[in-house]
Coordinates of C-alpha atoms in Angstrom, one line a residue:
M1 CA 10.9 -17.8 -10.1
V2 CA 8.3 -19.5 -7.9
R3 CA 8.6 -21.5 -4.7
R4 CA 6.6 -24.7 -4.7
G5 CA 6.0 -26.9 -1.7
R6 CA 4.2 -26.9 1.6
I7 CA 4.3 -25.5 5.1
W8 CA 3.7 -28.0 8.0
T9 CA 0.6 -27.3 10.0
P10 CA 0.5 -27.2 13.9
L11 CA -1.5 -30.4 13.8
E12 CA 1.3 -32.3 12.1
H13 CA 3.8 -30.8 14.4
L14 CA 1.8 -32.0 17.4
V15 CA 1.3 -35.4 16.0
L16 CA 5.0 -35.8 15.4
Y17 CA 5.8 -34.5 18.9
R18 CA 3.3 -37.1 20.4
L19 CA 4.8 -40.0 18.5
A20 CA 8.3 -39.0 19.6
Q21 CA 7.2 -39.6 23.2
S22 CA 5.9 -43.2 22.6
P23 CA 4.3 -45.3 19.8
T24 CA 0.6 -44.8 19.4
T25 CA -2.2 -46.0 17.2
S26 CA -4.1 -43.7 14.9
I27 CA -7.3 -44.2 16.9
G28 CA -5.4 -43.3 20.1
L29 CA -4.1 -40.1 18.5
A30 CA -7.6 -39.1 17.3
Q31 CA -9.1 -39.8 20.7
S32 CA -6.5 -37.8 22.7
A33 CA -6.7 -34.9 20.2
K34 CA -10.5 -35.1 20.0
L35 CA -10.2 -35.0 16.2
P36 CA -11.7 -37.1 13.4
V37 CA -9.6 -40.1 12.8
N38 CA -9.4 -39.4 9.0
L39 CA -7.8 -36.1 9.7
V40 CA -5.2 -37.7 11.9
I41 CA -4.5 -40.4 9.3
Q42 CA -4.0 -37.7 6.6
A43 CA -1.4 -36.0 8.9
L44 CA 0.3 -39.4 9.5
I45 CA 0.5 -40.0 5.7
E46 CA 2.2 -36.6 5.1
L47 CA 4.7 -37.3 8.0
M48 CA 5.5 -40.7 6.7
G49 CA 6.1 -39.2 3.2
A50 CA 8.7 -37.0 4.8
R51 CA 10.2 -40.1 6.5
W52 CA 9.6 -38.6 10.0
V53 CA 7.1 -41.3 11.0
Q54 CA 7.2 -45.1 10.5
L55 CA 4.7 -47.9 11.0
N56 CA 5.5 -50.9 13.2
S57 CA 3.4 -54.0 13.9
T58 CA 3.6 -55.1 17.6
A59 CA 1.7 -57.4 19.8
D60 CA -0.6 -54.5 20.8
G61 CA -1.4 -53.8 17.2
V62 CA -0.2 -51.5 14.4
M63 CA 1.6 -48.6 16.0
F64 CA 3.0 -45.3 14.6
E65 CA 6.2 -43.9 16.0
A66 CA 8.7 -41.1 15.1
T67 CA 11.8 -42.0 13.3
H68 CA 15.3 -40.8 14.2
S69 CA 15.1 -38.0 11.6
G70 CA 11.7 -37.1 12.9
K71 CA 13.0 -36.7 16.4
E72 CA 15.9 -34.6 15.0
V73 CA 13.6 -32.1 13.3
L74 CA 11.7 -31.6 16.5
K75 CA 14.8 -29.8 18.0
D76 CA 13.8 -26.7 16.0
P77 CA 10.8 -24.6 17.0
V78 CA 9.1 -25.2 13.6
L79 CA 9.2 -28.1 11.2
P80 CA 11.5 -27.5 8.2
Q81 CA 9.6 -26.3 5.1
D82 CA 9.7 -28.4 2.0
W83 CA 10.3 -25.9 -0.8
T84 CA 11.5 -26.3 -4.3
T85 CA 12.4 -23.3 -6.4
L86 CA 11.3 -23.5 -10.0
K87 CA 11.6 -21.2 -13.1
R88 CA 8.4 -21.0 -14.9
G89 CA 7.4 -18.8 -17.9
T90 CA 4.2 -16.9 -18.2
I91 CA 2.6 -14.4 -20.7
L92 CA 1.2 -11.0 -19.7
C93 CA 0.0 -8.1 -21.9
M94 CA 1.3 -4.6 -21.0
D95 CA -1.0 -1.7 -22.0
R96 CA 1.1 1.2 -23.3
I97 CA -1.2 3.8 -21.9
A98 CA -1.0 3.3 -18.2
A99 CA 1.7 0.6 -18.1
G100 CA -0.7 -1.9 -16.5
F101 CA -0.6 -5.6 -17.0
F102 CA -3.4 -8.0 -18.1
K103 CA -3.9 -11.7 -18.4
P104 CA -4.3 -12.3 -22.2
D105 CA -7.5 -14.3 -21.5
D106 CA -9.1 -11.1 -20.0
L107 CA -8.7 -9.1 -23.2
T108 CA -10.1 -9.3 -26.8
L109 CA -6.9 -9.0 -28.9
I110 CA -6.7 -8.2 -32.6
H111 CA -3.7 -7.7 -34.9
R112 CA -2.8 -4.2 -36.1
D113 CA -3.7 -5.2 -39.7
N114 CA -7.3 -6.0 -38.7
I115 CA -8.3 -2.8 -37.0
P116 CA -11.9 -1.9 -37.9
A117 CA -12.3 1.3 -40.0
N118 CA -14.4 3.1 -37.4
A119 CA -12.1 2.3 -34.5
I120 CA -10.3 4.9 -32.5
V121 CA -6.7 3.9 -31.8
L122 CA -5.1 5.4 -28.7
P123 CA -1.4 6.3 -29.3
S124 CA 1.2 4.7 -27.0
R125 CA 2.4 6.8 -24.1
E126 CA 4.8 4.2 -22.5
H127 CA 7.8 3.0 -24.5
R128 CA 9.7 1.2 -21.8
L129 CA 8.8 -2.0 -20.0
A130 CA 8.1 -1.2 -16.3
M131 CA 7.2 -4.6 -14.9
S132 CA 6.5 -4.2 -11.2
P133 CA 5.0 -6.3 -8.4
A134 CA 2.2 -3.9 -7.7
S135 CA 0.8 -4.1 -11.3
S136 CA 1.7 -7.7 -12.2
L137 CA 1.5 -10.1 -9.3
D138 CA -2.2 -10.5 -9.2
R139 CA -2.1 -11.4 -12.9
L140 CA 0.2 -14.4 -12.5
Y141 CA -1.2 -17.9 -12.5
M142 CA -0.2 -19.7 -9.4
L143 CA -0.9 -23.2 -8.1
E144 CA -2.2 -23.5 -4.6
D145 CA 1.2 -24.6 -3.3
E146 CA 3.2 -21.9 -5.1
T147 CA 4.3 -18.5 -4.1
F148 CA 6.0 -15.8 -6.2
E149 CA 9.7 -15.4 -5.6
E150 CA 11.3 -13.1 -8.1
W151 CA 11.3 -11.9 -11.7
V152 CA 14.1 -13.7 -13.6
D153 CA 14.1 -12.0 -17.0
Y154 CA 12.3 -9.5 -19.1
R155 CA 11.7 -10.8 -22.5
I156 CA 9.5 -8.6 -24.7
T157 CA 7.9 -10.1 -27.8
S158 CA 5.9 -7.6 -29.8
Q159 CA 3.1 -9.2 -31.7
N160 CA 1.6 -5.9 -33.0
L161 CA -1.6 -6.7 -31.0
L162 CA -4.2 -4.3 -29.8
A163 CA -6.9 -4.8 -27.2
V164 CA -10.4 -3.9 -28.2
A165 CA -12.7 -2.0 -25.8
T166 CA -16.2 -0.7 -26.6
V167 CA -17.6 2.4 -25.0
A168 CA -21.4 1.9 -24.8
D169 CA -24.1 4.6 -24.4
G170 CA -23.8 6.1 -20.9
G171 CA -20.0 5.6 -20.8
K172 CA -19.8 2.0 -19.7
I173 CA -16.6 0.4 -21.0
E174 CA -16.9 -3.2 -22.2
G175 CA -14.0 -5.4 -22.9
L176 CA -11.7 -4.5 -20.0
P177 CA -11.5 -6.5 -16.8
S178 CA -12.4 -5.0 -13.4
Y179 CA -8.7 -4.5 -12.5
A180 CA -8.0 -2.2 -15.5
P181 CA -5.8 0.8 -14.4
P182 CA -7.8 4.0 -13.6
L183 CA -5.5 6.0 -16.0
L184 CA -6.4 3.7 -18.9
I185 CA -10.1 4.0 -18.3
E186 CA -9.7 7.8 -18.1
A187 CA -7.7 7.9 -21.3
I188 CA -10.3 5.9 -23.2
R189 CA -13.1 8.2 -22.1
S190 CA -11.1 11.3 -22.9
E191 CA -10.2 10.0 -26.4
V192 CA -13.8 9.2 -27.2
N193 CA -14.9 12.7 -26.0
L194 CA -12.2 14.3 -28.3
A195 CA -13.1 12.1 -31.3
H196 CA -16.8 12.9 -30.9
P197 CA -17.0 16.5 -29.6
N198 CA -20.7 16.8 -30.4
R199 CA -21.9 13.8 -28.4
P200 CA -22.5 14.0 -24.6
S201 CA -19.4 13.5 -22.5
V202 CA -18.6 10.0 -21.6
V203 CA -18.8 9.4 -17.9
A204 CA -19.2 6.5 -15.6
D205 CA -22.8 5.4 -15.1
D206 CA -22.3 2.5 -12.6
G207 CA -22.2 4.6 -9.4
V208 CA -18.5 3.7 -8.8
N209 CA -15.7 5.9 -10.1
P210 CA -13.2 3.4 -11.6
R211 CA -10.5 6.1 -11.5
T212 CA -10.3 5.8 -7.7
Q213 CA -11.8 2.3 -7.0
P214 CA -10.1 -0.4 -9.2
D215 CA -11.0 -3.8 -8.0
D216 CA -7.5 -4.9 -6.9
R217 CA -7.2 -2.0 -4.4
H218 CA -10.8 -1.6 -3.3
C219 CA -12.6 -3.6 -0.5
F220 CA -15.2 -3.5 2.1
A221 CA -14.0 -2.7 5.6
D222 CA -15.0 -1.8 9.1
V223 CA -13.4 1.6 9.8
C224 CA -13.8 3.0 13.3
E225 CA -12.9 6.3 14.8
D226 CA -9.8 4.8 16.5
D227 CA -8.4 4.0 13.0
L228 CA -8.1 7.8 12.4
I229 CA -4.9 9.1 13.9
V230 CA -4.7 12.9 14.2
G231 CA -1.9 14.8 16.0
G232 CA 1.8 14.6 16.4
K233 CA 2.0 13.0 19.8
E234 CA -0.6 10.4 18.6
H235 CA 1.6 9.4 15.7
F236 CA 4.6 8.9 18.0
E237 CA 2.5 6.6 20.1
V238 CA 1.5 4.7 17.0
I239 CA 5.0 4.0 15.8
K240 CA 6.2 3.1 19.4
G241 CA 3.3 0.7 19.8
L242 CA 3.9 -0.8 16.4
L243 CA 7.5 -1.5 17.2
R244 CA 6.6 -2.8 20.6
D245 CA 3.9 -5.2 19.3
A246 CA 5.6 -6.3 16.0
K247 CA 6.0 -10.1 15.9
T248 CA 8.3 -10.7 13.0
F249 CA 8.6 -7.6 10.8
A250 CA 8.1 -3.8 10.5
V251 CA 8.4 -1.6 7.4
V252 CA 8.8 2.2 7.7
H253 CA 8.7 4.4 4.6
S254 CA 9.3 8.1 5.2
C255 CA 10.1 10.6 2.5
F256 CA 12.6 12.6 4.6
L257 CA 15.2 11.7 7.3
G258 CA 16.1 13.6 10.4
P259 CA 18.7 12.8 13.1
S260 CA 16.4 13.9 16.0
A261 CA 13.5 11.7 14.9
V262 CA 15.7 8.7 14.2
G263 CA 17.5 9.1 17.5
N264 CA 14.2 9.1 19.4
L265 CA 13.1 5.9 17.6
M266 CA 16.4 4.1 17.7
P267 CA 15.9 2.6 21.2
H268 CA 12.5 1.2 20.0
F269 CA 14.2 -0.2 16.9
K270 CA 16.8 -1.9 19.0
K271 CA 14.2 -3.4 21.4
A272 CA 12.2 -4.8 18.5
A273 CA 15.3 -6.2 16.8
A274 CA 16.4 -7.9 20.0
R275 CA 13.1 -9.9 19.9
G276 CA 13.9 -11.0 16.3
V277 CA 11.9 -8.4 14.5
V278 CA 13.3 -7.5 11.0
I279 CA 12.8 -3.7 10.4
E280 CA 13.1 -2.4 6.8
V281 CA 13.9 1.4 6.9
L282 CA 13.0 3.0 3.6
W283 CA 13.3 6.6 2.6
G284 CA 12.1 8.6 -0.4
Q285 CA 13.8 11.9 -1.2
R286 CA 16.2 11.7 -4.1
S287 CA 19.8 12.5 -3.3
K288 CA 20.2 15.0 -6.1
E289 CA 17.2 17.0 -4.7
L290 CA 18.7 17.3 -1.2
A291 CA 19.6 20.8 -0.1
D292 CA 22.8 21.3 2.0
W293 CA 21.1 21.1 5.3
S294 CA 19.1 18.0 4.3
R295 CA 22.2 16.4 2.9
K296 CA 23.9 16.8 6.3
A297 CA 20.8 15.4 8.0
F298 CA 20.9 12.4 5.7
S299 CA 24.6 11.8 6.4
D300 CA 24.0 12.0 10.2
V301 CA 21.1 9.5 10.0
K302 CA 23.1 7.1 7.8
A303 CA 26.0 7.3 10.3
M304 CA 23.6 6.3 13.1
F305 CA 22.5 3.1 11.3
D306 CA 26.1 2.4 10.2
A307 CA 27.2 2.5 13.8
L308 CA 24.9 -0.4 14.8
S309 CA 26.6 -3.7 15.6
P310 CA 26.7 -6.2 12.7
S311 CA 24.1 -8.4 14.5
L312 CA 21.7 -5.4 14.7
Q313 CA 22.3 -4.4 11.1
T314 CA 20.9 -7.8 10.0
K315 CA 17.7 -6.9 11.8
I316 CA 17.5 -3.1 11.3
R317 CA 18.1 -2.7 7.6
F318 CA 18.6 0.8 6.3
A319 CA 17.9 1.1 2.5
K320 CA 21.0 1.8 0.5
N321 CA 19.2 4.1 -1.9
E322 CA 16.0 6.1 -2.2
T323 CA 12.6 5.2 -3.6
G324 CA 11.8 8.6 -5.0
S325 CA 8.4 8.6 -3.3
H326 CA 6.8 11.1 -1.1
C327 CA 4.5 8.5 0.5
K328 CA 4.5 7.8 4.3
I329 CA 3.6 4.1 5.1
L330 CA 4.0 1.8 8.0
L331 CA 3.5 -2.0 7.8
S332 CA 3.9 -4.6 10.5
D333 CA 2.4 -7.8 12.0
C334 CA 1.6 -5.8 15.2
G335 CA -2.1 -6.6 15.3
K336 CA -4.0 -9.1 17.4
D337 CA -2.6 -12.6 17.0
G338 CA 0.0 -11.3 14.6
A339 CA -2.4 -9.7 12.2
V340 CA -0.8 -7.3 9.7
E341 CA -1.7 -3.6 9.9
A342 CA -0.7 -0.6 7.8
Y343 CA -0.7 3.1 8.4
V344 CA -1.0 5.6 5.5
G345 CA -1.0 9.4 5.7
S346 CA 1.1 12.5 6.1
C347 CA 3.6 11.7 8.8
N348 CA 7.3 11.6 7.9
W349 CA 8.0 9.0 10.6
L350 CA 11.8 9.3 10.3
S351 CA 12.1 13.2 10.3
T352 CA 9.2 14.7 12.1
R353 CA 9.4 16.2 15.6
Y354 CA 6.0 14.7 16.3
D355 CA 4.6 18.2 17.2
A356 CA 2.6 18.9 14.1
V357 CA -1.1 18.2 13.1
E358 CA -0.6 15.0 11.3
V359 CA -3.3 12.8 9.8
S360 CA -3.1 9.0 9.1
I361 CA -5.4 6.1 8.8
R362 CA -4.9 2.5 10.0
V363 CA -5.7 -0.2 7.4
R364 CA -6.5 -3.7 8.7
E365 CA -7.8 -5.3 5.5
M366 CA -5.3 -7.8 4.1
W367 CA -6.3 -7.2 0.6
L368 CA -5.2 -3.6 0.6
I369 CA -2.2 -4.1 2.8
G370 CA -0.9 -6.6 0.2
Y371 CA -1.3 -3.9 -2.5
L372 CA 0.6 -1.4 -0.3
A373 CA 3.4 -3.9 0.2
A374 CA 3.6 -4.6 -3.5
Q375 CA 3.6 -0.8 -4.2
L376 CA 6.6 -0.4 -1.9
A377 CA 8.3 -3.4 -3.5
S378 CA 7.8 -1.7 -6.9
L379 CA 9.5 1.5 -5.6
R380 CA 12.5 -0.6 -4.5
T381 CA 12.7 -2.9 -7.5
P382 CA 15.8 -2.0 -9.7
A383 CA 15.4 -1.7 -13.4
S384 CA 17.7 -4.7 -13.8
G385 CA 19.8 -6.9 -11.7
P386 CA 19.1 -8.9 -8.5
W387 CA 16.6 -7.8 -5.9
S388 CA 17.7 -6.5 -2.5
A389 CA 16.5 -8.2 0.7
D390 CA 13.8 -5.6 1.4
V391 CA 12.2 -6.3 -2.0
H392 CA 12.1 -10.0 -1.3
R393 CA 10.6 -9.2 2.2
L394 CA 7.9 -6.9 0.8
V395 CA 6.9 -9.5 -1.8
E396 CA 6.7 -12.1 0.9
I397 CA 4.4 -9.8 2.9
Y398 CA 2.3 -9.3 -0.3
N399 CA 2.0 -13.1 -0.7
Q400 CA 1.1 -13.5 3.0
C401 CA -1.6 -10.8 2.9
R402 CA -3.2 -11.9 -0.3
A403 CA -3.2 -15.6 0.7
S404 CA -4.9 -14.8 4.0
A405 CA -7.2 -12.0 2.7
K406 CA -10.9 -12.6 3.2
R407 CA -13.4 -10.4 1.3
V408 CA -16.1 -9.6 3.9
D409 CA -18.9 -7.2 4.1
G410 CA -18.6 -4.1 6.2
P411 CA -20.2 -0.7 6.6
N412 CA -17.3 1.1 4.9
T413 CA -15.4 0.8 1.7
L414 CA -11.6 1.4 1.4
S415 CA -9.6 2.3 -1.7
V416 CA -6.0 3.1 -2.3
I417 CA -5.2 5.9 -4.7
I418 CA -1.9 7.0 -6.2
D419 CA -0.4 9.9 -8.1
R420 CA -2.8 11.6 -10.6
E421 CA -5.8 9.8 -9.1
H422 CA -5.6 12.5 -6.3
L423 CA -6.7 15.1 -8.9
A424 CA -9.6 12.8 -10.0
I425 CA -10.8 12.5 -6.4
V426 CA -10.9 16.3 -6.0
R427 CA -13.2 16.5 -9.0
E428 CA -15.2 13.7 -7.5
A429 CA -15.6 15.7 -4.3
R430 CA -16.7 18.7 -6.3
D431 CA -19.4 16.6 -8.1
E432 CA -20.7 14.6 -5.2
A433 CA -20.7 17.0 -2.3
K434 CA -24.1 18.3 -1.2
Q435 CA -23.2 20.0 2.1
D436 CA -19.6 20.8 2.7
I437 CA -16.0 20.1 1.6
V438 CA -13.0 20.4 4.0
A439 CA -9.4 20.0 2.7
G440 CA -6.1 20.6 4.4
C441 CA -2.4 20.2 3.7
D442 CA 1.0 21.6 4.5
L443 CA 1.7 24.0 1.6
L444 CA 0.0 26.5 -0.6
G445 CA 1.5 27.0 -4.1
P446 CA 0.6 27.8 -7.7
A447 CA -0.1 24.2 -8.6
G448 CA -3.2 24.4 -6.4
E449 CA -4.8 26.7 -8.9
T450 CA -5.6 23.9 -11.3
S451 CA -5.7 21.0 -8.9
V452 CA -8.0 22.3 -6.2
F453 CA -8.9 26.0 -6.6
V454 CA -10.9 25.7 -9.8
P455 CA -13.0 22.6 -8.6
M456 CA -13.6 24.2 -5.2
R457 CA -14.8 27.5 -6.8
T458 CA -17.3 25.4 -8.7
S459 CA -18.5 23.6 -5.6
A460 CA -18.9 26.9 -3.7
S461 CA -20.9 28.4 -6.5
S462 CA -23.3 25.5 -6.3
G463 CA -24.0 26.2 -2.6
T464 CA -21.6 23.7 -1.0
T465 CA -19.6 25.1 1.9
V466 CA -15.9 24.8 1.1
S467 CA -13.1 25.2 3.7
L468 CA -9.4 24.9 2.8
Y469 CA -6.5 24.9 5.4
F470 CA -2.8 25.2 4.9
Q471 CA 0.3 26.0 6.9
N472 CA 2.9 27.7 4.7
Q473 CA 3.2 29.0 1.2
T474 CA 5.8 27.6 -1.2
D475 CA 8.9 29.6 -2.3
S476 CA 7.5 29.7 -5.8
I477 CA 4.6 31.9 -4.8
S478 CA 5.0 35.5 -3.5
D479 CA 3.0 37.1 -0.8
A480 CA 1.2 39.2 -3.4
Q481 CA 0.3 36.1 -5.5
K482 CA -1.0 34.3 -2.4
D483 CA -3.1 37.3 -1.3
A484 CA -4.6 37.6 -4.7
A485 CA -5.4 33.9 -5.0
L486 CA -7.0 33.9 -1.5
K487 CA -9.0 37.0 -2.1
E488 CA -10.5 35.5 -5.3
L489 CA -11.4 32.3 -3.5
Q490 CA -13.0 34.1 -0.6
E491 CA -15.0 36.2 -3.1
R492 CA -16.3 32.9 -4.6
G493 CA -17.3 31.7 -1.1
V494 CA -14.3 29.5 -0.4
K495 CA -12.9 29.8 3.1
V496 CA -9.2 29.6 3.2
S497 CA -7.3 29.7 6.5
S498 CA -3.6 29.4 7.6
V499 CA -3.1 26.9 10.5
D500 CA 0.2 26.8 12.4
K501 CA 1.8 23.3 12.5
L502 CA -0.7 21.8 10.0
H503 CA 1.1 19.0 8.1
G504 CA -1.8 16.6 7.6
K505 CA -3.1 16.0 4.0
F506 CA -6.9 15.2 4.1
L507 CA -10.1 15.8 2.2
V508 CA -13.6 15.3 3.7
W509 CA -16.9 15.9 2.0
D510 CA -20.4 15.5 3.6
R511 CA -20.8 12.9 6.3
D512 CA -19.4 9.7 4.7
T513 CA -16.3 10.3 2.6
I514 CA -12.7 11.0 3.5
V515 CA -9.3 10.9 1.8
I516 CA -6.1 10.7 3.9
T517 CA -2.9 10.9 1.9
S518 CA 0.7 12.2 1.4
F519 CA -0.4 14.5 -1.4
N520 CA -0.2 18.3 -0.9
W521 CA -3.5 19.3 -2.5
L522 CA -2.9 23.0 -2.6
A523 CA 0.7 23.0 -3.9
T524 CA 1.4 19.9 -6.0
T525 CA 0.6 18.4 -9.3
A526 CA 1.3 14.8 -10.3
D527 CA 4.9 14.6 -11.5
P528 CA 5.3 12.3 -14.5
W529 CA 9.0 12.0 -13.9
K530 CA 8.5 10.5 -10.4
P531 CA 7.9 6.8 -10.0
S532 CA 4.4 5.2 -9.8
G533 CA 3.5 5.5 -6.2
A534 CA 5.2 8.8 -5.5
E535 CA 2.0 9.8 -3.7
V536 CA -0.2 7.3 -1.9
G537 CA -3.6 7.9 -0.2
V538 CA -6.6 6.0 1.1
V539 CA -10.3 6.8 0.4
A540 CA -12.8 5.7 3.1
R541 CA -16.5 5.9 2.6
G542 CA -19.6 5.2 4.7
N543 CA -20.9 5.0 8.2
G544 CA -20.3 8.6 9.2
I545 CA -16.6 8.4 8.7
G546 CA -16.5 12.0 7.5
D547 CA -18.0 13.3 10.7
A548 CA -15.4 11.4 12.7
L549 CA -12.4 12.8 10.9
R550 CA -13.9 16.3 10.8
K551 CA -14.3 16.3 14.5
K552 CA -10.8 15.1 15.2
V553 CA -9.2 17.5 12.7
T554 CA -11.2 20.4 14.0
T555 CA -10.1 19.7 17.6
A556 CA -6.5 19.4 16.6
I557 CA -6.6 22.6 14.5
D558 CA -8.2 24.5 17.4
L559 CA -5.5 23.3 19.8
A560 CA -2.8 24.4 17.3
R561 CA -4.4 27.8 17.1
N562 CA -4.7 28.1 20.8
R563 CA -1.0 27.2 21.3
N564 CA 0.0 29.8 18.7
T565 CA -2.1 32.4 20.4
L566 CA -0.6 31.6 23.8
A567 CA 2.9 31.7 22.4
T568 CA 2.2 35.1 20.8
A569 CA 0.8 36.4 24.1
D570 CA 3.9 35.2 26.0
L571 CA 6.2 37.0 23.5

């Protein structure tokens, strides 16, 4: 379904308002507004088409004036939008390796019966259609006056077609568009390496790692030190400020829920709602995974939202079910002049006590914010049936961001990474770092052996200084296992330290590259049973951004250690 029509501009609103006061000529309107007369005439034509303005001939000349219906619509703060809802079909190709979607024109398609004898055929991994806003909206053909509204139906027609891609010498893949999913590119390269074990490994040769920088979630940006938020108190100030400055909407996604955190935020939710702000409260942890204490916490939080008045519940909308995601994201039009901003990082906004070392990054680039909104919409989109109000709202935010996005130059680049791409970025740090690598997260567990420990041992062996920070060990690793793992790492030159209250998930290498995420580097592997977007992070490069984050994190860690030392001394 698409909405087709137009939104009235402030100029047309002002012209109608002026004509409701008294009849005026087009030249008189142009002179009083100090605008070209042709522009004013075009506005008059549109208003006459809506029957809000009429043309009368008088002794003083040809005059324009507002009609009765035109004066009636002026009673509302904005002119009514002229939308028509249409059902329109389209064709997309779903790749069955990474479940990405392509425009057919962007691929070279052949029938299964015409596969060349020397071709390598990648076996399918996906056997279920998983159409989602994040992977599909950018592929839809839209007219200028159309916006996407909703999926109507999933009709699958298998034509036994395959897409042809060629891996040239040096690893460059030809035949795929720039927005090809990172996992598909990685799968193609891996398959070629397996099929030809005696040839050099296929790697990217273009200086850009497509596993972590696909085109539709990569842009230039201007990231400053103020965009890096480090510390618990600092995060509480962020969400308070966001709710205070929001113009029309705020979206909060937190994996966990806690009565204390929600109770502290509730007055700020209510103040924002009283101004007309719609707040979408989303949460991630699956109900079946809740322990007894967290089940009780969830019930208490739900009761707090259920106790709101009916009028407030229309503005503060608590999601009826979970997303299954561990990501932590804020979205709101809280920026200057209503600009949309996003925050991505480690902070569980709805459960934290705001006393831990948290790390987040502010994103101000509309292109990426649109992707984040679509990713959240995907997490909330049901497998079948109608969409909930929050999905519609998130898709609306996506449309708004992508329509207003302007690709500009900047000293930094920003990329969004999800799920398994976090493992790829660790290997990228291993291969690129020349001076040092610093990584931190909440937990230390056995999964860190393959995801981080092995790459970091390799980096340390090459002369790069590697420092890893964590707070606690997981229940699945014993003290003896932890001590053995840490001893081995230290023998290889990797510095591993325990930091009280550390909850931030970050990765820094050299001066110019950082990753801020929800992913527990030292304890987690990508879970194929979780939804796409279970972990979300942002990669920022350039302009000394690594130095800025390293400085802030080091200061916060030192403060946490000092507090711990003072507490021990007091005891």
